[in-house]
PDB file of C-alpha atoms and ligand atoms in Angstrom:
ATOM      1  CA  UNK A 573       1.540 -28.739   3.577  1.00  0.00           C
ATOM      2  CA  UNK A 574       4.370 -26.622   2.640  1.00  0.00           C
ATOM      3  CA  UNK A 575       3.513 -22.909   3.850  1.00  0.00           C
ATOM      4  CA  UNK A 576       6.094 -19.857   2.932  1.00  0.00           C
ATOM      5  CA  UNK A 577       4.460 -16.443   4.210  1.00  0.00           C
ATOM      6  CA  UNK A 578       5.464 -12.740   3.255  1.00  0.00           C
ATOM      7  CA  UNK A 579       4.260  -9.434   4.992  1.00  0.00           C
ATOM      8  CA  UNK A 580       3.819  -6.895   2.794  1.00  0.00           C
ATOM      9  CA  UNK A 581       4.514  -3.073   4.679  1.00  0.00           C
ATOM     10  CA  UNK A 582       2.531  -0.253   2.857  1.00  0.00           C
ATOM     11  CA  UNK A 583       3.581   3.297   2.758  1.00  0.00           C
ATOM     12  CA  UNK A 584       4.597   3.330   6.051  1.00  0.00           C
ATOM     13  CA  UNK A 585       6.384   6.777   4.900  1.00  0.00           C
ATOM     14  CA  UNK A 586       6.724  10.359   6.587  1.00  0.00           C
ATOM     15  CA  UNK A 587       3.995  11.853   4.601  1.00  0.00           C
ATOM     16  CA  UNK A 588       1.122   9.363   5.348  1.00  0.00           C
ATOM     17  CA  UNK A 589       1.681  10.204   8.986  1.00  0.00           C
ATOM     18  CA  UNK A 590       0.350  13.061  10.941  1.00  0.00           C
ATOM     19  CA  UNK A 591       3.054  15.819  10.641  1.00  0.00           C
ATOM     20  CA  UNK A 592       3.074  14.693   6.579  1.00  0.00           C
ATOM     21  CA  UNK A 593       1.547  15.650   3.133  1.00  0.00           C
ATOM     22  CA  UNK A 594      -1.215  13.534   2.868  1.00  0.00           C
ATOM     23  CA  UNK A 595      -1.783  11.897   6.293  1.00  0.00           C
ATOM     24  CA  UNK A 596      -3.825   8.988   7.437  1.00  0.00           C
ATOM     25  CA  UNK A 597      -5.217  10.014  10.651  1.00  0.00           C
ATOM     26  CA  UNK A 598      -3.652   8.197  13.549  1.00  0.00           C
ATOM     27  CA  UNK A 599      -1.239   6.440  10.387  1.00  0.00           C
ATOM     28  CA  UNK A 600       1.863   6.299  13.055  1.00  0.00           C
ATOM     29  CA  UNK A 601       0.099   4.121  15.606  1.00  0.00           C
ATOM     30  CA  UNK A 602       0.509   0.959  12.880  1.00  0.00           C
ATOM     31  CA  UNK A 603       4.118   1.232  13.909  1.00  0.00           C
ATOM     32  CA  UNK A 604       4.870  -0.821  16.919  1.00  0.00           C
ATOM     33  CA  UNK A 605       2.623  -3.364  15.727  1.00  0.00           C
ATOM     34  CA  UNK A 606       4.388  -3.867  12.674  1.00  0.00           C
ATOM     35  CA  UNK A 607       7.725  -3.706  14.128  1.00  0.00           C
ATOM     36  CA  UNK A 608       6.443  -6.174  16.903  1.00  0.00           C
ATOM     37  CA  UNK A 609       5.254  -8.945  14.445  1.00  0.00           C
ATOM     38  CA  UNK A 610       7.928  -9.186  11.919  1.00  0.00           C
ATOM     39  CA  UNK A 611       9.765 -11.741  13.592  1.00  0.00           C
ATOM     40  CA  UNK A 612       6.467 -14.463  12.397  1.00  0.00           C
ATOM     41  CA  UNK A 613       7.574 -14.050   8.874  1.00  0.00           C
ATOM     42  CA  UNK A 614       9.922 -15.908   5.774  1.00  0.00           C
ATOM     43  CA  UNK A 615      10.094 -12.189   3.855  1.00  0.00           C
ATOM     44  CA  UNK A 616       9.310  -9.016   4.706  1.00  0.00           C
ATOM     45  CA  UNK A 617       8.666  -6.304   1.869  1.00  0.00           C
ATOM     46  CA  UNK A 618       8.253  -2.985   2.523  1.00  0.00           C
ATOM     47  CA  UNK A 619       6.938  -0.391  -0.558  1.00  0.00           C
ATOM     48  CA  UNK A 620       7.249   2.960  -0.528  1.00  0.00           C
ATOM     49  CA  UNK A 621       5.103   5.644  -2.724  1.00  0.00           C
ATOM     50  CA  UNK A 622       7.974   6.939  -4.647  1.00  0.00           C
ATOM     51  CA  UNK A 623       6.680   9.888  -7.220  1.00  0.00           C
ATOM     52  CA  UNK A 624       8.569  12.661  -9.323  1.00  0.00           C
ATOM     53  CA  UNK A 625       7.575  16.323  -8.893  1.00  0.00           C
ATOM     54  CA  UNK A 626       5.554  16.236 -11.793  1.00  0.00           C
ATOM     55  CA  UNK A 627       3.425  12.914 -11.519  1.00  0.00           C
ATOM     56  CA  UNK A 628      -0.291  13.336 -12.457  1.00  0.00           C
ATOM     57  CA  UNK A 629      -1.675  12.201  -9.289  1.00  0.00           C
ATOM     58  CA  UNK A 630      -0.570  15.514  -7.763  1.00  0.00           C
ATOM     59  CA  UNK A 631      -3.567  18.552  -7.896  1.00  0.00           C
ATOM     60  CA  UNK A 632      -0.954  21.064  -8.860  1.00  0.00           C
ATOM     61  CA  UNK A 633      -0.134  19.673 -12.341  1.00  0.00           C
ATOM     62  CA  UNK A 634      -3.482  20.470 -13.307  1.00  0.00           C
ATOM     63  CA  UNK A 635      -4.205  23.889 -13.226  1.00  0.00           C
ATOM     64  CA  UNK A 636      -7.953  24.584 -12.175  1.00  0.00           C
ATOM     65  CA  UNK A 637      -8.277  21.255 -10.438  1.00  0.00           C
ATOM     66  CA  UNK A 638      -8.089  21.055  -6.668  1.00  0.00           C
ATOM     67  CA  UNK A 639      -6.982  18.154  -4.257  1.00  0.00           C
ATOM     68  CA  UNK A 640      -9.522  15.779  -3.785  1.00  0.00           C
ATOM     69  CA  UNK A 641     -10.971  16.294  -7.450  1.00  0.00           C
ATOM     70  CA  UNK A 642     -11.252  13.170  -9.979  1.00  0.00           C
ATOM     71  CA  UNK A 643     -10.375  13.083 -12.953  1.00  0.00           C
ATOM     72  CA  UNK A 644      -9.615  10.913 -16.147  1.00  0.00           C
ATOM     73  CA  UNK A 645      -5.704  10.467 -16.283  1.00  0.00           C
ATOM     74  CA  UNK A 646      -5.283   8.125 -19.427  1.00  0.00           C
ATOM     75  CA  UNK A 647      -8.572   6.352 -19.638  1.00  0.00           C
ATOM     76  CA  UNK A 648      -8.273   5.561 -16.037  1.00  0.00           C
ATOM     77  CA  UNK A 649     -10.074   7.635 -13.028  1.00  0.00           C
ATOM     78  CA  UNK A 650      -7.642   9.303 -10.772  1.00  0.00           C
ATOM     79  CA  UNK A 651      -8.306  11.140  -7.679  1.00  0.00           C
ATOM     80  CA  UNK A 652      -5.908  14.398  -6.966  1.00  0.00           C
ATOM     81  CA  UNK A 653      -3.851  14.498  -4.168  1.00  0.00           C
ATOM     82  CA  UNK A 654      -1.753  16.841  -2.298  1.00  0.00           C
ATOM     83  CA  UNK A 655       1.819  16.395  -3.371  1.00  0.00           C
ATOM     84  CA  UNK A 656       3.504  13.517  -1.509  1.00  0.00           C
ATOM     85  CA  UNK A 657       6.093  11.455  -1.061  1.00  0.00           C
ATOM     86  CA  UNK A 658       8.206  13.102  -4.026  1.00  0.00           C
ATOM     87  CA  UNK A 659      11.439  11.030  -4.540  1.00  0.00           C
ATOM     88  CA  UNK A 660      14.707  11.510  -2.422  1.00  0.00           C
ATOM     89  CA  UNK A 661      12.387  13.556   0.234  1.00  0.00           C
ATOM     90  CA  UNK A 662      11.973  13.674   3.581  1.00  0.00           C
ATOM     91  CA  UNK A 663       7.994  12.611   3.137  1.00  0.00           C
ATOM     92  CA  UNK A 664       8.767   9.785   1.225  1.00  0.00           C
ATOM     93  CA  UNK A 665      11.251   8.400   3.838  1.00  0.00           C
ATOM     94  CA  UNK A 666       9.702   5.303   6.112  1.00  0.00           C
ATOM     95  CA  UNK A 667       8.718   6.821   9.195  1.00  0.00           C
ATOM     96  CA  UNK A 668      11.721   6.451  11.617  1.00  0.00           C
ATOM     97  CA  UNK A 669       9.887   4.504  14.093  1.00  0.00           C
ATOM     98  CA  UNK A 670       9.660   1.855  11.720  1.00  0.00           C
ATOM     99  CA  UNK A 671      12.197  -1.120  12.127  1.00  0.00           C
ATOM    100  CA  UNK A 672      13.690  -2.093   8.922  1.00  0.00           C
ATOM    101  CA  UNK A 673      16.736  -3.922   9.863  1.00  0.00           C
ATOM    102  CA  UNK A 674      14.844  -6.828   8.977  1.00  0.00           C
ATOM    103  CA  UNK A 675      12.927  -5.988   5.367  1.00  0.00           C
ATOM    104  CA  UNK A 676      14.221  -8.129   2.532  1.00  0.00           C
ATOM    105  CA  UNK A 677      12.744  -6.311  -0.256  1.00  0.00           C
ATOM    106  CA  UNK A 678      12.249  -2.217  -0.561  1.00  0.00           C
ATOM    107  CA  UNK A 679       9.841  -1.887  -3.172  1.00  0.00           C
ATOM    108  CA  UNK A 680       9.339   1.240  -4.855  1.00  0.00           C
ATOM    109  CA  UNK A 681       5.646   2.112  -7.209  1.00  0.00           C
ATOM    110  CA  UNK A 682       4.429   5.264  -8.140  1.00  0.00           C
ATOM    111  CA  UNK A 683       7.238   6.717 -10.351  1.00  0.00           C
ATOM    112  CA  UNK A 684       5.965   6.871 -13.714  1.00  0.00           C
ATOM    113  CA  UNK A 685       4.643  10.162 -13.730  1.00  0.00           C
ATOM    114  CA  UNK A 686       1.367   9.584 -16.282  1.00  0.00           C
ATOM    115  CA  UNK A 687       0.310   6.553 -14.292  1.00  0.00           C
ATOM    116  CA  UNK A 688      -0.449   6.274 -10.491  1.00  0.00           C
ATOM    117  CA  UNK A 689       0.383   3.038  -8.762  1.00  0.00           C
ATOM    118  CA  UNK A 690      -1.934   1.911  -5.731  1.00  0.00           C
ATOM    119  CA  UNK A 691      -1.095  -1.284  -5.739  1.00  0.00           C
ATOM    120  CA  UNK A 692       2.538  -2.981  -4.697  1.00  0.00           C
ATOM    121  CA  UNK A 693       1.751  -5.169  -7.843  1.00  0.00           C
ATOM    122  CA  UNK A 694       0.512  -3.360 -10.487  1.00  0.00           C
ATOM    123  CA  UNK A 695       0.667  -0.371 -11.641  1.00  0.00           C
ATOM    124  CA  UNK A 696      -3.283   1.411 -11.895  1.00  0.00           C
ATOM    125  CA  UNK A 697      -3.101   0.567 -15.815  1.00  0.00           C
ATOM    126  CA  UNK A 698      -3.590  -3.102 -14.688  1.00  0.00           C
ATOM    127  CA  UNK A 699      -0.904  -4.005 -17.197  1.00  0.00           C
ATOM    128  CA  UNK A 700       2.305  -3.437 -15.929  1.00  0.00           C
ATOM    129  CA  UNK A 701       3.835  -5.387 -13.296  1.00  0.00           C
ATOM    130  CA  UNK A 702       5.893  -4.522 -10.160  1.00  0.00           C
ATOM    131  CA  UNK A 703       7.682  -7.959 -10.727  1.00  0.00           C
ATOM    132  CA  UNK A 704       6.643  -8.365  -7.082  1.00  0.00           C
ATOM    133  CA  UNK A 705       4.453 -11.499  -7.672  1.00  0.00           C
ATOM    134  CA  UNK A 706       7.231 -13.013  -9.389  1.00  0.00           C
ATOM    135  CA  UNK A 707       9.486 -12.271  -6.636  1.00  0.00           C
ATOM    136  CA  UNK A 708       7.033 -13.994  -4.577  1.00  0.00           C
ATOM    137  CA  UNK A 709       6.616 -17.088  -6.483  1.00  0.00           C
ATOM    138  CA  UNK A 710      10.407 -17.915  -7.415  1.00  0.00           C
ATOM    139  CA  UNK A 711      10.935 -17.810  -3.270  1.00  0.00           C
ATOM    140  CA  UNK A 712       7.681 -20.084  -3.069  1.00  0.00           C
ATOM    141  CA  UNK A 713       5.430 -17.941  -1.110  1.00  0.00           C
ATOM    142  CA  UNK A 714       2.185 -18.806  -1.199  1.00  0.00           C
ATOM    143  CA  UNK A 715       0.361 -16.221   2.155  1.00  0.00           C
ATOM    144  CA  UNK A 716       0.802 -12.742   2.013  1.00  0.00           C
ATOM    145  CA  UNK A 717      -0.292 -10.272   5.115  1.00  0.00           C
ATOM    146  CA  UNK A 718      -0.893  -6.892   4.461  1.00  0.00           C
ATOM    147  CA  UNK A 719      -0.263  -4.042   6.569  1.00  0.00           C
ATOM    148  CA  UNK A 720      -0.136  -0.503   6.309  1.00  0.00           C
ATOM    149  CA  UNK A 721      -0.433   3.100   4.834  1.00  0.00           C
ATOM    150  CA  UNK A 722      -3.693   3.429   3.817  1.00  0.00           C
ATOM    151  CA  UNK A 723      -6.131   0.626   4.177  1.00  0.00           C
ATOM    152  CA  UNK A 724      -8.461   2.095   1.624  1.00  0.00           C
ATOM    153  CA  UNK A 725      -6.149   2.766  -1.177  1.00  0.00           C
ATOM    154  CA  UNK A 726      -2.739   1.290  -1.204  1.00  0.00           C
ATOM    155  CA  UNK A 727      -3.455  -1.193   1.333  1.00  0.00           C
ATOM    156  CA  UNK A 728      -6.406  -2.408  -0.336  1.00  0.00           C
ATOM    157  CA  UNK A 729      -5.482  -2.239  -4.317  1.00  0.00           C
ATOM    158  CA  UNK A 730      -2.207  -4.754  -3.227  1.00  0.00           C
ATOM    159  CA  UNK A 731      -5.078  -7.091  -1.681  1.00  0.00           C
ATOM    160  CA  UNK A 732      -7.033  -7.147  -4.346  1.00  0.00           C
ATOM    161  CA  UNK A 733      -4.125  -7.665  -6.348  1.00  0.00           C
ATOM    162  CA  UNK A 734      -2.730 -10.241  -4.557  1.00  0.00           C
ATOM    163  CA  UNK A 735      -5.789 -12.611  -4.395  1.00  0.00           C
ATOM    164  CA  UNK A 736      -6.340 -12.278  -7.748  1.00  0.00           C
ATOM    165  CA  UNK A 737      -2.638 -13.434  -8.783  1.00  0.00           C
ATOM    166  CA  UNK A 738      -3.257 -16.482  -6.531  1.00  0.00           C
ATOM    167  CA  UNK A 739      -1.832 -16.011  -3.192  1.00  0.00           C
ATOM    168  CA  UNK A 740      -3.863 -16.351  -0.389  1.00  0.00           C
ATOM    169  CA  UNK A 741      -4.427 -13.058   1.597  1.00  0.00           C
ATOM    170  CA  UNK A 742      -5.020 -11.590   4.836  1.00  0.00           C
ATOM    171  CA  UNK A 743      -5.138  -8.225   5.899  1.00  0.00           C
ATOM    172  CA  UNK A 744      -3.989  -7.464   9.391  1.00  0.00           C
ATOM    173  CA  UNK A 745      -6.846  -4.777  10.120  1.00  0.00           C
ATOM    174  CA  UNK A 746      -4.748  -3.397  13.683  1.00  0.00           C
ATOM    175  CA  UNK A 747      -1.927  -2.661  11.500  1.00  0.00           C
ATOM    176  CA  UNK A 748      -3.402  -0.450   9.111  1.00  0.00           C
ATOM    177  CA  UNK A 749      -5.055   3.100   8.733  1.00  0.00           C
ATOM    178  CA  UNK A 750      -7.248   4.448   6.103  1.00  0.00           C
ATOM    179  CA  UNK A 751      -7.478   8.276   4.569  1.00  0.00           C
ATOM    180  CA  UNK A 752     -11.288   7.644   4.820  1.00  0.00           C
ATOM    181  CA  UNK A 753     -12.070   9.925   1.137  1.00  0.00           C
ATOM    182  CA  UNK A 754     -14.700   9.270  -0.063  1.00  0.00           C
ATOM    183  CA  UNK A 755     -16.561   9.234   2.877  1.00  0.00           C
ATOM    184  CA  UNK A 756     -17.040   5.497   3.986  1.00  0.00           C
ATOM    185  CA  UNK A 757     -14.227   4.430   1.953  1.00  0.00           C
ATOM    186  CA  UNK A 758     -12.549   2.323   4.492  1.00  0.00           C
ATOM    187  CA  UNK A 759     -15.872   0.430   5.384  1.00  0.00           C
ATOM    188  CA  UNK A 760     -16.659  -0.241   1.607  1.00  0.00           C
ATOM    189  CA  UNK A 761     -12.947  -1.271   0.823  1.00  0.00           C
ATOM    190  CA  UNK A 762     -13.294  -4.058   3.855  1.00  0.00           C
ATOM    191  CA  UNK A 763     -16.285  -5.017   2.470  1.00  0.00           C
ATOM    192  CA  UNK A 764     -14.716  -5.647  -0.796  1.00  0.00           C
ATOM    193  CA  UNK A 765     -12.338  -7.019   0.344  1.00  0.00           C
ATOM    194  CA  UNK A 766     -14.375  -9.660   2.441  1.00  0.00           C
ATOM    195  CA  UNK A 767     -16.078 -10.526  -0.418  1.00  0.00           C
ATOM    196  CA  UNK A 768     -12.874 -11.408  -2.277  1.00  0.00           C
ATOM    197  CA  UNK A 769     -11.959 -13.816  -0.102  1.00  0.00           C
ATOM    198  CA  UNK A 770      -9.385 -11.554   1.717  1.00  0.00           C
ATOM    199  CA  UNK A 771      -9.003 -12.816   5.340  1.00  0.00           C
ATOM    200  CA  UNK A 772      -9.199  -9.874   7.304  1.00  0.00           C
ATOM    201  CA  UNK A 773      -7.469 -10.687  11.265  1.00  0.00           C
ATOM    202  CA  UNK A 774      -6.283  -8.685  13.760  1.00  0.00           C
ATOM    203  CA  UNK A 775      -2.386  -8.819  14.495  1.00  0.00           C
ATOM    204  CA  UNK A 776      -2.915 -11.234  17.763  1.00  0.00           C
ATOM    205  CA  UNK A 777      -4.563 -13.691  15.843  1.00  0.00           C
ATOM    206  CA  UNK A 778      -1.042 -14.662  13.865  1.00  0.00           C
TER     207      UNK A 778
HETATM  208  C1  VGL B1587      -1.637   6.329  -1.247  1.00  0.00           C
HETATM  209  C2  VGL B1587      -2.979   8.003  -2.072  1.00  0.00           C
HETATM  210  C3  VGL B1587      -1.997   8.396  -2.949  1.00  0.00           C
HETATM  211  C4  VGL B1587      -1.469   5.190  -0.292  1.00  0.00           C
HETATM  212  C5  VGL B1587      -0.647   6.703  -2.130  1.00  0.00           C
HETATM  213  O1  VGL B1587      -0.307   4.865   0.060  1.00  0.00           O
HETATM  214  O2  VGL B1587      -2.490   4.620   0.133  1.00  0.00           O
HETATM  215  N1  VGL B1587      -2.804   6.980  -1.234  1.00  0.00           N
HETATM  216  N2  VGL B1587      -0.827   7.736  -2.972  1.00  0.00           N
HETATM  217 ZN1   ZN B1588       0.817   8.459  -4.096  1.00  0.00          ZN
END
């Protein structure tokens, strides 16, 4: 059978990694092994967390709420962060280490300011579309492999997303790092995603 795959490179931005904003512990060592296994794929897209100074997501806009509080932003439960990757910043740059001579697509999510945007697909409404699956689908790509900044949010809303608009999915679990808040959220997000159908490999297996 005809087989088109796409890797799909989360977040792999200044701020996620340990001198940034909000970082993913250990979120740089992701780096050489995405660099080293781009060459295995048809299209490579690469997303980056791309807020305004005022999006909602961000603790400070909401006076009396601290980082790591939830909240309901729009009907929809948000988590507050630290600010991060804010939009022409140094933060939301890709990490330099990361090779992107070679990404077809930069895909940017997050910039709405009332809505946060977890996913490289959807927005965290559920309604509105990236226009990434589309992109997907007119180049016939039917495998996506995630990778990336962090397992347990970004990482893992794109999964879910991506099973569920019909490609098949694999996550490459060497080539991603979690923020680990709530505690256990990594180890409950795999197990999601297992039961999902989400193929999760490590990056030798490709
Ligand atoms: C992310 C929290 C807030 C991520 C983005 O890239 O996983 N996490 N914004
Ligand atoms: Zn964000």
């Amino acid at each position: 059978m005809h087989e088109l795959n796409a890797l799909l490179i989360i977040d792999v931005q200044n701020d996620f990694c340990p001198e940034g904003k909000l970082p993913v512990k250990d979120g740089d060592k992701v780096i050489p092994i995405i660099n080293r296994i781009q060459n295995r794929f048809y299209r490579i897209i690469a997303t980056q967390d791309w807020h305004p100074e005022n999006h909602l997501s961000f603790a400070k806009n909401h006076p009396g709420k601290k980082v790591y509080d939830t909240i309901e932003l729009n009907g929809i439960k948000q988590t507050l962060w630290p600010v991060h990757c804010v939009a022409g910043t140094e933060g939301a740059r890709f990490h330099p280490g990361l090779n992107t001579n070679s990404v077809h697509l930069i895909l940017r999510k997050g910039f709405n300011p009332q809505i946060d945007s977890y996913s490289a697909f959807m927005e965290n409404d559920k309604k509105t579309h990236t226009g990434l699956a589309n992109y997907l689908r007119e180049l016939n790509i039917n495998k996506v492999y995630l990778c990336g900044l962090a397992t347990d949010y970004c990482v893992f809303y794109s999964a879910l997303d991506a099973v569920k608009l019909g490609f098949e999915t694999y996550l490459l679990i060497d080539a991603c790092r979690g923020v680990d808040f709530p505690e256990n959220s990594i180890n409950n997000a795999l197990t999601t995603m297992r039961r999902r159908n989400i193929k999760i490999i490590n990056s030798h297996e490709l």
